[in-house]
CSV table of C-alpha atoms in Angstrom, one decimal:
chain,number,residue,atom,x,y,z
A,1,UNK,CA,11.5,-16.3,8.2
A,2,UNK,CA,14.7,-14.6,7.5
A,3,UNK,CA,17.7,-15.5,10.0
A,4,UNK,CA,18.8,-12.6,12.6
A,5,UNK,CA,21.9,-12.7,14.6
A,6,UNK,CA,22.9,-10.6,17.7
A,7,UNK,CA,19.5,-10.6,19.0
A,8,UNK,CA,19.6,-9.6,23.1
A,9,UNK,CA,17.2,-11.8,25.5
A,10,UNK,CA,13.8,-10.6,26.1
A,11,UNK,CA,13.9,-8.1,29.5
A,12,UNK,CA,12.8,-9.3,32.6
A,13,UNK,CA,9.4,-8.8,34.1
A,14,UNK,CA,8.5,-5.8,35.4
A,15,UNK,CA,8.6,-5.5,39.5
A,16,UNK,CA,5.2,-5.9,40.6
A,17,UNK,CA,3.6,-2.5,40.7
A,18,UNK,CA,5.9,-1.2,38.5
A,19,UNK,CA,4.8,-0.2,34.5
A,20,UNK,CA,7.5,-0.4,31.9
A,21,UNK,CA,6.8,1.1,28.7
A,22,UNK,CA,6.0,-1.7,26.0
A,23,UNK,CA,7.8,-1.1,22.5
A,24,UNK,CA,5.9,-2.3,19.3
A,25,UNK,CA,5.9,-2.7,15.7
A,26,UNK,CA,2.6,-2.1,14.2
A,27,UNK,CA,1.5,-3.7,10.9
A,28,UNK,CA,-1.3,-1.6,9.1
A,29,UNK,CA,-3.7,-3.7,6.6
A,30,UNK,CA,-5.2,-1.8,3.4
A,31,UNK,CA,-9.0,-1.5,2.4
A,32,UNK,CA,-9.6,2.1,1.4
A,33,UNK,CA,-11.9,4.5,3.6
A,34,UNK,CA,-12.2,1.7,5.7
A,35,UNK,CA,-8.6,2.8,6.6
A,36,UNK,CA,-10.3,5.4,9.3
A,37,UNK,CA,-10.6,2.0,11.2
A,38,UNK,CA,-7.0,2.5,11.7
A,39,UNK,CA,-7.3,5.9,12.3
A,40,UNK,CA,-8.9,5.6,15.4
A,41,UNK,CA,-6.9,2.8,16.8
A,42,UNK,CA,-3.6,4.5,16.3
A,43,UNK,CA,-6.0,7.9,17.8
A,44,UNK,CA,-6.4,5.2,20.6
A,45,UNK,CA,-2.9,4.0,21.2
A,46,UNK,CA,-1.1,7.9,20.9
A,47,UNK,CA,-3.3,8.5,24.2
A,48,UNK,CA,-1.5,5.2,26.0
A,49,UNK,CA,2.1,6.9,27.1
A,50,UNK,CA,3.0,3.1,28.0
A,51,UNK,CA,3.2,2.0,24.7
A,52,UNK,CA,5.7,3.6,22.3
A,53,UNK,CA,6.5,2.1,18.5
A,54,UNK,CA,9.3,0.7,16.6
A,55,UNK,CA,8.5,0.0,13.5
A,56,UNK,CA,5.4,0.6,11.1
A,57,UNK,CA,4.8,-1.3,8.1
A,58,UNK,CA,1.8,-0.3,5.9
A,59,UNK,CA,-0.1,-0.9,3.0
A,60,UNK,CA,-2.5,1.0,0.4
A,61,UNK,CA,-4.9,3.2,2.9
A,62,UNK,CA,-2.3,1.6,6.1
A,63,UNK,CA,0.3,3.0,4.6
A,64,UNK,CA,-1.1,6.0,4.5
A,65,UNK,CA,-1.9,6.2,7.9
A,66,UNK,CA,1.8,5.1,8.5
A,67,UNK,CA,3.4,8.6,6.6
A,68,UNK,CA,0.6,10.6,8.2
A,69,UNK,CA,1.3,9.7,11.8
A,70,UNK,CA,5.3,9.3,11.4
A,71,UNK,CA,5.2,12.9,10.1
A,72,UNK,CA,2.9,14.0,12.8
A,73,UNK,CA,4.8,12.6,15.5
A,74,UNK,CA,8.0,13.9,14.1
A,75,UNK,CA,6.3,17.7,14.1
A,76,UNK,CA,4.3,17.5,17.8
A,77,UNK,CA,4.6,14.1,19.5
A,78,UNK,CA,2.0,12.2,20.7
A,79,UNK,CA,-1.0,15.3,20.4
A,80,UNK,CA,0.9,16.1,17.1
A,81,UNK,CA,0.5,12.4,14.7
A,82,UNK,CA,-3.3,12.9,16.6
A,83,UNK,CA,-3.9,16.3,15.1
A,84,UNK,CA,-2.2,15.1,11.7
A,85,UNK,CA,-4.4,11.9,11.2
A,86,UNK,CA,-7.4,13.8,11.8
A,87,UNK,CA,-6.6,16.6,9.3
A,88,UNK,CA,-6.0,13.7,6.6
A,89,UNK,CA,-9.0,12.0,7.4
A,90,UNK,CA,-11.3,15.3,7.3
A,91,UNK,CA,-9.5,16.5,4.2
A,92,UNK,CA,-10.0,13.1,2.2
A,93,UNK,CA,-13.6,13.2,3.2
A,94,UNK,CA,-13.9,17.3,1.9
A,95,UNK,CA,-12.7,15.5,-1.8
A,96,UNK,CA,-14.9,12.4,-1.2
A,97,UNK,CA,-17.6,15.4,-1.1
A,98,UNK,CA,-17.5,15.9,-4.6
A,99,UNK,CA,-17.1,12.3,-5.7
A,100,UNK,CA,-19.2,10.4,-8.3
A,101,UNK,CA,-20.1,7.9,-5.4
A,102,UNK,CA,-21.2,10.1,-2.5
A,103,UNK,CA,-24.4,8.8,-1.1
A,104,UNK,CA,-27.2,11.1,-0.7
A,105,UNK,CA,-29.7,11.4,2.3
A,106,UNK,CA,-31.8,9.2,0.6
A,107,UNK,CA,-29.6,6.2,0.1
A,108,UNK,CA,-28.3,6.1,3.5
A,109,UNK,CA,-31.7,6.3,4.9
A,110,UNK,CA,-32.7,3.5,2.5
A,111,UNK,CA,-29.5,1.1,2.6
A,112,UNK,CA,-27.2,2.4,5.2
A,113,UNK,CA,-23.6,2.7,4.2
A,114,UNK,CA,-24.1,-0.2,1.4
A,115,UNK,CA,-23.6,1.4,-1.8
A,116,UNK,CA,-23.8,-1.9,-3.7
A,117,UNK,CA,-27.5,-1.0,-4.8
A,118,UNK,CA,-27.1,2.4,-5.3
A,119,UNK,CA,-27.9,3.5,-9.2
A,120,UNK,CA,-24.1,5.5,-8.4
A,121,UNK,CA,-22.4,2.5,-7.6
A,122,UNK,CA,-23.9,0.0,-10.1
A,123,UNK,CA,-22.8,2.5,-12.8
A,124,UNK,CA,-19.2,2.8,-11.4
A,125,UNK,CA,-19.0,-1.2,-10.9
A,126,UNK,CA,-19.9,-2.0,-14.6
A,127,UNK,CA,-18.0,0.8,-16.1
A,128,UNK,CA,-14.9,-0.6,-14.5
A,129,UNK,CA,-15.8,-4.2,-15.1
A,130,UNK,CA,-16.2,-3.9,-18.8
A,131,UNK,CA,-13.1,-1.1,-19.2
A,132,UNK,CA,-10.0,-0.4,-17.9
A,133,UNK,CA,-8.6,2.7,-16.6
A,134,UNK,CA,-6.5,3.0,-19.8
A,135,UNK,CA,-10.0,3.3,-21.7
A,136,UNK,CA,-11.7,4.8,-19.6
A,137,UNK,CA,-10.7,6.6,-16.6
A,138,UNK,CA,-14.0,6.5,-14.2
A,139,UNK,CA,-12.4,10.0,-12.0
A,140,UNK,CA,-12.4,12.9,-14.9
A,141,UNK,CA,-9.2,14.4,-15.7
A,142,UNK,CA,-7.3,12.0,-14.0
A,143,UNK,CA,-9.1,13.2,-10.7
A,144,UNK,CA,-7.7,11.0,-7.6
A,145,UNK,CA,-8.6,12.5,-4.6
A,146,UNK,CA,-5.9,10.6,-2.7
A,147,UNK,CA,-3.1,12.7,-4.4
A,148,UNK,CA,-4.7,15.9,-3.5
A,149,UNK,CA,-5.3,15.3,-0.3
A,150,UNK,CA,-1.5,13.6,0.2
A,151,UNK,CA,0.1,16.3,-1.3
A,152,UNK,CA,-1.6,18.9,1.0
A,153,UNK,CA,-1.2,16.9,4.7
A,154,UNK,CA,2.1,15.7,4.3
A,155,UNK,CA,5.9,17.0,4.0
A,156,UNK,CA,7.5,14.3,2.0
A,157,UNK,CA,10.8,15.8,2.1
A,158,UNK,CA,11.0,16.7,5.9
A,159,UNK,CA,9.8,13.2,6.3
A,160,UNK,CA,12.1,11.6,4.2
A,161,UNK,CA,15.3,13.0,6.1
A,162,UNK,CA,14.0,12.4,9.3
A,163,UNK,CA,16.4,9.5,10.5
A,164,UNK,CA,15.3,9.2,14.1
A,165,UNK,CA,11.9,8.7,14.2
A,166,UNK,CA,10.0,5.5,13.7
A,167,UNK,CA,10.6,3.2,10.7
A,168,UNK,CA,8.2,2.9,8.3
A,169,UNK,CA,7.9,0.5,5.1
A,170,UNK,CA,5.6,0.5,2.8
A,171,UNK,CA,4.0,-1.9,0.4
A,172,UNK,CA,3.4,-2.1,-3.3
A,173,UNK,CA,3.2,-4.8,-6.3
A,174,UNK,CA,5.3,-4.6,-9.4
A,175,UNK,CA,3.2,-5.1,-11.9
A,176,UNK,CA,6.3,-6.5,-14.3
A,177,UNK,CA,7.8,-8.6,-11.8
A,178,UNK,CA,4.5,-9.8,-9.8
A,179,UNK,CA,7.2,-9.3,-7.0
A,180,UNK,CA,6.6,-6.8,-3.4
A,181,UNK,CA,8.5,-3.5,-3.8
A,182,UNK,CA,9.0,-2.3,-0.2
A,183,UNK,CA,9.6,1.5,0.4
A,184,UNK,CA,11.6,2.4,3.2
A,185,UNK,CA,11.1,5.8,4.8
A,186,UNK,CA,14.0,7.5,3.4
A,187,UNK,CA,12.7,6.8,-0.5
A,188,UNK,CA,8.9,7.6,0.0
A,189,UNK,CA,7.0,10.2,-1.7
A,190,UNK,CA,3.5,10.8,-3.0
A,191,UNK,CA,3.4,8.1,-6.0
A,192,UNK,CA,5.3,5.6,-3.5
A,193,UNK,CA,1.3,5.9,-1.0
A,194,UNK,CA,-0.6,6.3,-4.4
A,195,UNK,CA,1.6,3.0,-5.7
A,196,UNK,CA,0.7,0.8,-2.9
A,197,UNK,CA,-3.3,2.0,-2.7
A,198,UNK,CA,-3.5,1.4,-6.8
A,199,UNK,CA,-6.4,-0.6,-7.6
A,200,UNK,CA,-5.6,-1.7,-11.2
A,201,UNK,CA,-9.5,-1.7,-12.3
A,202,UNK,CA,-9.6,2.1,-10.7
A,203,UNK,CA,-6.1,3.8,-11.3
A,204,UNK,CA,-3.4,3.6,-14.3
A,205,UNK,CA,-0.6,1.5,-12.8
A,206,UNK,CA,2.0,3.7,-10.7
A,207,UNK,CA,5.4,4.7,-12.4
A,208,UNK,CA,8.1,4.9,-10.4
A,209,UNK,CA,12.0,5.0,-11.6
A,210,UNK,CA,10.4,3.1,-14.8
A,211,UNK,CA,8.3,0.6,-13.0
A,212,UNK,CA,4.5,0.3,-12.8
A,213,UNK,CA,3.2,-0.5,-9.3
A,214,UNK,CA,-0.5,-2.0,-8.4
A,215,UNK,CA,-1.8,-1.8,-5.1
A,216,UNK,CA,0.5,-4.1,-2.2
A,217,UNK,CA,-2.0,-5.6,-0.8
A,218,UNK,CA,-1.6,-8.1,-3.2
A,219,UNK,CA,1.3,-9.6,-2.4
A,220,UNK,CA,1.5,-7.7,1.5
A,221,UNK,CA,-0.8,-6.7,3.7
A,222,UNK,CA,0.9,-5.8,5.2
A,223,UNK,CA,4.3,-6.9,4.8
A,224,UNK,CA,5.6,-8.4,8.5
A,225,UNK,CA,9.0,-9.4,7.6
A,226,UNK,CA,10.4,-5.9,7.5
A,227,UNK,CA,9.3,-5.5,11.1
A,228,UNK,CA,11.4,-8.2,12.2
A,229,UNK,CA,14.2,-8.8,10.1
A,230,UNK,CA,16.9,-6.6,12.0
A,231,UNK,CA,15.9,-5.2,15.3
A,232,UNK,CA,14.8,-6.7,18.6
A,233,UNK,CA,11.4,-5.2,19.6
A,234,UNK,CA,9.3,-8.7,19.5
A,235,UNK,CA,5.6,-7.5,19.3
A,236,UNK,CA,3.9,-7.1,15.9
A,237,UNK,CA,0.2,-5.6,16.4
A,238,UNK,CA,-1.5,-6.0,13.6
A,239,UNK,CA,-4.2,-3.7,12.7
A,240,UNK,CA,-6.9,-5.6,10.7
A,241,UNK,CA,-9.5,-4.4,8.4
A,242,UNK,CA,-10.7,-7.2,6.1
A,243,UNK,CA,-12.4,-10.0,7.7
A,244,UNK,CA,-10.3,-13.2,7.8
A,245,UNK,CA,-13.2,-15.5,8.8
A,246,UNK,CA,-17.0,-15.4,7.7
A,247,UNK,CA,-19.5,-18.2,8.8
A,248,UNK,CA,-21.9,-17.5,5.7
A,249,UNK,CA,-21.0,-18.6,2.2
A,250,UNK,CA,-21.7,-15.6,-0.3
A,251,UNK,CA,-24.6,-16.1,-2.8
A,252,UNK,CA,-24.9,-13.3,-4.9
A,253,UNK,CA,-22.5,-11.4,-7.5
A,254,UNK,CA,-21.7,-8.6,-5.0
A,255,UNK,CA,-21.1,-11.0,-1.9
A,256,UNK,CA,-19.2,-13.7,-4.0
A,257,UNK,CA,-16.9,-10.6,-4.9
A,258,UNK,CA,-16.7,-9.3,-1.7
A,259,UNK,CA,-15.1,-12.1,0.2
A,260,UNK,CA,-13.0,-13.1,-2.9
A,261,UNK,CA,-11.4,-9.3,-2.6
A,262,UNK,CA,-11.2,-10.1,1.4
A,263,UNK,CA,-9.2,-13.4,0.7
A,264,UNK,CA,-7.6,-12.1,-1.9
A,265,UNK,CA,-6.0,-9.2,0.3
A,266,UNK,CA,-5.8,-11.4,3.3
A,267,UNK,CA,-3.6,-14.2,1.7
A,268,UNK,CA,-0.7,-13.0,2.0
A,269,UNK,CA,-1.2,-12.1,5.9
A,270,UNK,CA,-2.0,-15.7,6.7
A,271,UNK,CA,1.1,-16.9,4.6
A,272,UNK,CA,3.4,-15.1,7.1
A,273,UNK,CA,1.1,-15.6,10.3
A,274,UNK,CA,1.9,-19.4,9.4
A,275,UNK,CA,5.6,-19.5,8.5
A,276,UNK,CA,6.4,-17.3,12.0
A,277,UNK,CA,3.4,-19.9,13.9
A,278,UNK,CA,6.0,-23.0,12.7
A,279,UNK,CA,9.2,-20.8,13.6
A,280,UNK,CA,7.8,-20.2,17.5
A,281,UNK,CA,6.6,-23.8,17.5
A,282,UNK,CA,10.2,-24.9,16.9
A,283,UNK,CA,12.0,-22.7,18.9
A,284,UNK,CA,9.9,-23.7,22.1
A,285,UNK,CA,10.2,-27.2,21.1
A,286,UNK,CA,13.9,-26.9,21.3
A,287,UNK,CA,14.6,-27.5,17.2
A,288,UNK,CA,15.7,-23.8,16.7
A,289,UNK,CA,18.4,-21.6,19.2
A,290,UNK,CA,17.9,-17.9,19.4
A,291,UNK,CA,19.7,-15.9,18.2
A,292,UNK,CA,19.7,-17.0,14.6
A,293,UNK,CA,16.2,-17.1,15.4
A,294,UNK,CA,13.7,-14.6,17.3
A,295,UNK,CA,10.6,-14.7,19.0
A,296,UNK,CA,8.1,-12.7,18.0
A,297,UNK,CA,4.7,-12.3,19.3
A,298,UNK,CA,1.8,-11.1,17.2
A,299,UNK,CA,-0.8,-9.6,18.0
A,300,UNK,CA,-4.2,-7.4,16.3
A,301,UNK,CA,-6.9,-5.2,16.9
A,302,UNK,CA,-9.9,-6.0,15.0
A,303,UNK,CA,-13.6,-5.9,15.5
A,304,UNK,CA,-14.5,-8.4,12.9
A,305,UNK,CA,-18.3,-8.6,13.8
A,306,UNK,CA,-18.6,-4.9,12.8
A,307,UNK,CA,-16.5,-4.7,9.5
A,308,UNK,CA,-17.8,-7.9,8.4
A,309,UNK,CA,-20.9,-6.1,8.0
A,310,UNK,CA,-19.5,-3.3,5.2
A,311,UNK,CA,-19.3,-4.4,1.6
A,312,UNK,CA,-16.5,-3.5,-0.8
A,313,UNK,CA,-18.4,-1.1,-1.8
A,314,UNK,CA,-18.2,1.3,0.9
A,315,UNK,CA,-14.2,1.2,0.8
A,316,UNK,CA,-14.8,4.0,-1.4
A,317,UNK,CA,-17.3,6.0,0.7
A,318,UNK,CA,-15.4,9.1,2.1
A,319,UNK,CA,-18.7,10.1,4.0
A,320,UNK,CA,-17.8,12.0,6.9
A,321,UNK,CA,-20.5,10.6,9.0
A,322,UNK,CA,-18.9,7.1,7.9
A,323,UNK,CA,-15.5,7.9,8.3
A,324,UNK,CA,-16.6,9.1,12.1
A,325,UNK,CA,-18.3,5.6,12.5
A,326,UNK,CA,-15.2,4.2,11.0
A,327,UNK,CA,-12.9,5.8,13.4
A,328,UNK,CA,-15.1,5.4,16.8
A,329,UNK,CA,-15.5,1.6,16.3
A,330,UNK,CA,-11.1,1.6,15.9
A,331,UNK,CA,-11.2,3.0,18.9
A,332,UNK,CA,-13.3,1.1,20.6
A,333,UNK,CA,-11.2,-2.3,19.6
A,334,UNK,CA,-8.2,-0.8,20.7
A,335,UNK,CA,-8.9,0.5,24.1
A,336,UNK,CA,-10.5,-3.3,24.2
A,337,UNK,CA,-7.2,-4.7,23.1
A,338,UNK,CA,-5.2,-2.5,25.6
A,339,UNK,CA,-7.6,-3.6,28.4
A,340,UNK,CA,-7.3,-7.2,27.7
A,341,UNK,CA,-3.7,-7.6,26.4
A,342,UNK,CA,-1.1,-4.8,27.4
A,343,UNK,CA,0.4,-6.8,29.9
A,344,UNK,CA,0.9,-9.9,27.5
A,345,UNK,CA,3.0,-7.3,25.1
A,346,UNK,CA,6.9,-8.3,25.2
A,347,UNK,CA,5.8,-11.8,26.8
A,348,UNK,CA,3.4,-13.3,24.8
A,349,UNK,CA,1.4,-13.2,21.6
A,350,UNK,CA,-2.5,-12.5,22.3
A,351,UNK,CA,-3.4,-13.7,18.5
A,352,UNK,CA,-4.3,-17.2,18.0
A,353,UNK,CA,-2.7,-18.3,14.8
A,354,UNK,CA,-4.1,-21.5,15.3
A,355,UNK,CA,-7.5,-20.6,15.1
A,356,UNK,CA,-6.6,-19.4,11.3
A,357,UNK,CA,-4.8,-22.3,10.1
C-alpha cells in the first residue's frame, strides 16, 4: 500500500440522533451488460442524501458508469447522474437491438438469459476462438456499439475540465507493457472507456498516444489504490459483479470458461483486498503509526446468489428486459447494504476480507 502523510484523524461519532453525511469512494468492477448491476446501485445510492462520494475508480463497463454519472451529476445533481445513467443504459440496449446476439422470444422462453446454447452464440464463440479480431472482426464494419452509444450520452470535453466534481480513474491494460494505465478525469475520452472495456478476442487493441490498450480488468478491477493514495475519505465500496466464490466445480467447456474469466477478472481485486487486510492488521496491532499509514475500510454491494447464476455469455446481452432485471436486482443489494451497513461507514469495514483469503 503506498505511504500517505498528512492524513487528519477519523471524526468523531455522530451525537446520538444526529445523521452526518458519510463520504465514500466507490470502486466499480467490469463485466459488460452486466454493468446495469451497477446501474441500479449507484440509481440506489443518488436517492440516499446522507451519502455523498469522493472518489470513483472504474473499469471496462464500471468505468463507464463512472463518466456517465460524474457527467450527470456535474449537469443536474443527484436527479441529474439518475437521468444520465438511465439514458446510457436505454441507448446501449436500442444498439444491442440490432446485434448479431439478441435473443429472440423463443430462446428466452427456452433458456432464459443463457445464451451459451443459442445457435447465435455458439457461432459468435467459435468464430472468436479460432480468429482474432485482426482476421476477422465478428461486429461488420468495425461496428461497436459501445462507441456509438458513448459518443452520443456523454460530453467528454465538458467533463474533462470539470475540476470540482468527483474524481474519477479509470482502468486499462497496456498491451506492450502488460502494465495498468490509469486515466484520470482530466485525460479521458471515448477510446480511454472503449480502452478499458477491450476484450482482445472481441475488439482490435485500443490506440491511444501510440499505445494499444486491452480491457483493465486484467490487471484492475478495479484499481483501489488510486482511491486511497492521497486523500482522507476512508470508505471504499466496492461494487461487485463477478462472483468471487462458487461452491460447484465447473464441468463443462462453457462453465470451466466461465469461472476461469470470473477469477481471471477477480485476481487482481483479491491481490489488493489482501495487501490493505495486512496493512489494517498491523496498524491495530501497533506495528504501523498513522499517518504514514491510513485506515481504510472496505466495503461492497453484491448479490452473489443472483449473478452467479448468469453465464459469460449474457455479458453481451443488451436485452432491455435484461438490463431492467439487471438494474432492479443492483438496487435491491444496495438498499440491503444501506440498511445493514450505513452506520458502519467512516468506522468500520462491513466486508470480510478474511472470508476471501
Amino acid at each position: 500500500m503506498p505511504p500517505d502523510t498528512g492524513t487528519p484523524p477519523l471524526p468523531a461519532a455522530p451525537a446520538p440522533g444526529a445523521v452526518r453525511e458519510k463520504r465514500v469512494n466507490l470502486a466499480l468492477q467490469g463485466g459488460g451488460t452486466h454493468g446495469a448491476f451497477t446501474w441500479g446501485a449507484l440509481d440506489r445510492l443518488l436517492e440516499d442524501e446522507r451519502i455523498s462520494f469522493d472518489g470513483l475508480s472504474g473499469t471496462s463497463a464500471g468505468a463507464i458508469n463512472g463518466a456517465v454519472l460524474a457527467l450527470g451529476l456535474l449537469e443536474g445533481g443527484r436527479q441529474g447522474a439518475k437521468d444520465a445513467l438511465d439514458r446510457f443504459w436505454r441507448a446501449l440496449g436500442a444498439k444491442f437491438a440490432v446485434s448479431p446476439l439478441r435473443a429472440t422470444p423463443f430462446e428466452k422462453a427456452l433458456w432464459g438469459w443463457d445464451l451459451t446454447y443459442s445457435m447465435a452464440w455458439n457461432a459468435f464463440d467459435t468464430a472468436t476462438r479460432l480468429l482474432s479480431p485482426y482476421q476477422f472482426n465478428p461486429f461488420p464494419m468495425e461496428f461497436n456499439p459501445l462507441r456509438r452509444a458513448l459518443e452520443q450520452s456523454l460530453d467528454f470535453e465538458r467533463l474533462r475540465e470539470d475540476k470540482a466534481g468527483i474524481r474519477l480513474f479509470i482502468s486499462a491494460t497496456n498491451v506492450r507493457t502488460g502494465k495498468p494505465r490509469v486515466f484520470n478525469r482530466h485525460e479521458i475520452t471515448v477510446d480511454a472507456l472503449l480502452a478499458s472495456a477491450c476484450l482482445p478476442n472481441i475488439f482490435k487493441a485500443v490506440e491511444i498516444d501510440g499505445e494499444a490498450y486491452w480491457d483493465g480488468g486484467y490487471l484492475g478491477n478495479p484499481a483501489l489504490w488510486p482511491l486511497y493514495h492521497d486523500r482522507a475519505t476512508p470508505d471504499i465500496v466496492i461494487v461487485q459483479l463477478n462472483p468471487l466464490i462458487r461452491p460447484e466445480v465447473p464441468t463443462t467447456s462453457s462453465d470451466i470458461m466461465n469461472r476461469l474469466n470470473e477469477i481471471t477478472f477477480n485476481a487482481s481485486l483479491m491481490s489488493e483486498m489482501r495487501a490493505i487486510d495486512f496493512v489494517q492488521r498491523m496498524l491495530e496491532a501497533g506495528r504501523l503509526e498513522q499517518p504514514r499509514y491510513r485506515r481504510i475500510f472496505l466495503h461492497s454491494i453484491e448479490d452473489e446468489e443472483r449473478m452467479r447464476n448468469f453465464k459469460m455469455s449474457t455479458k453481451f446481452n443488451g436485452d432491455w428486459d435484461f438490463l431492467q432485471t439487471l438494474r432492479n436486482y443492483g438496487r435491491e443489494a444496495a438498499d440491503s447494504f444501506l440498511a445493514k451497513n450505513f452506520d458502519r461507514l467512516g468506522r468500520e469495514s462491513s466486508l470480510d476480507i478474511q472470508r476471501y483469503l
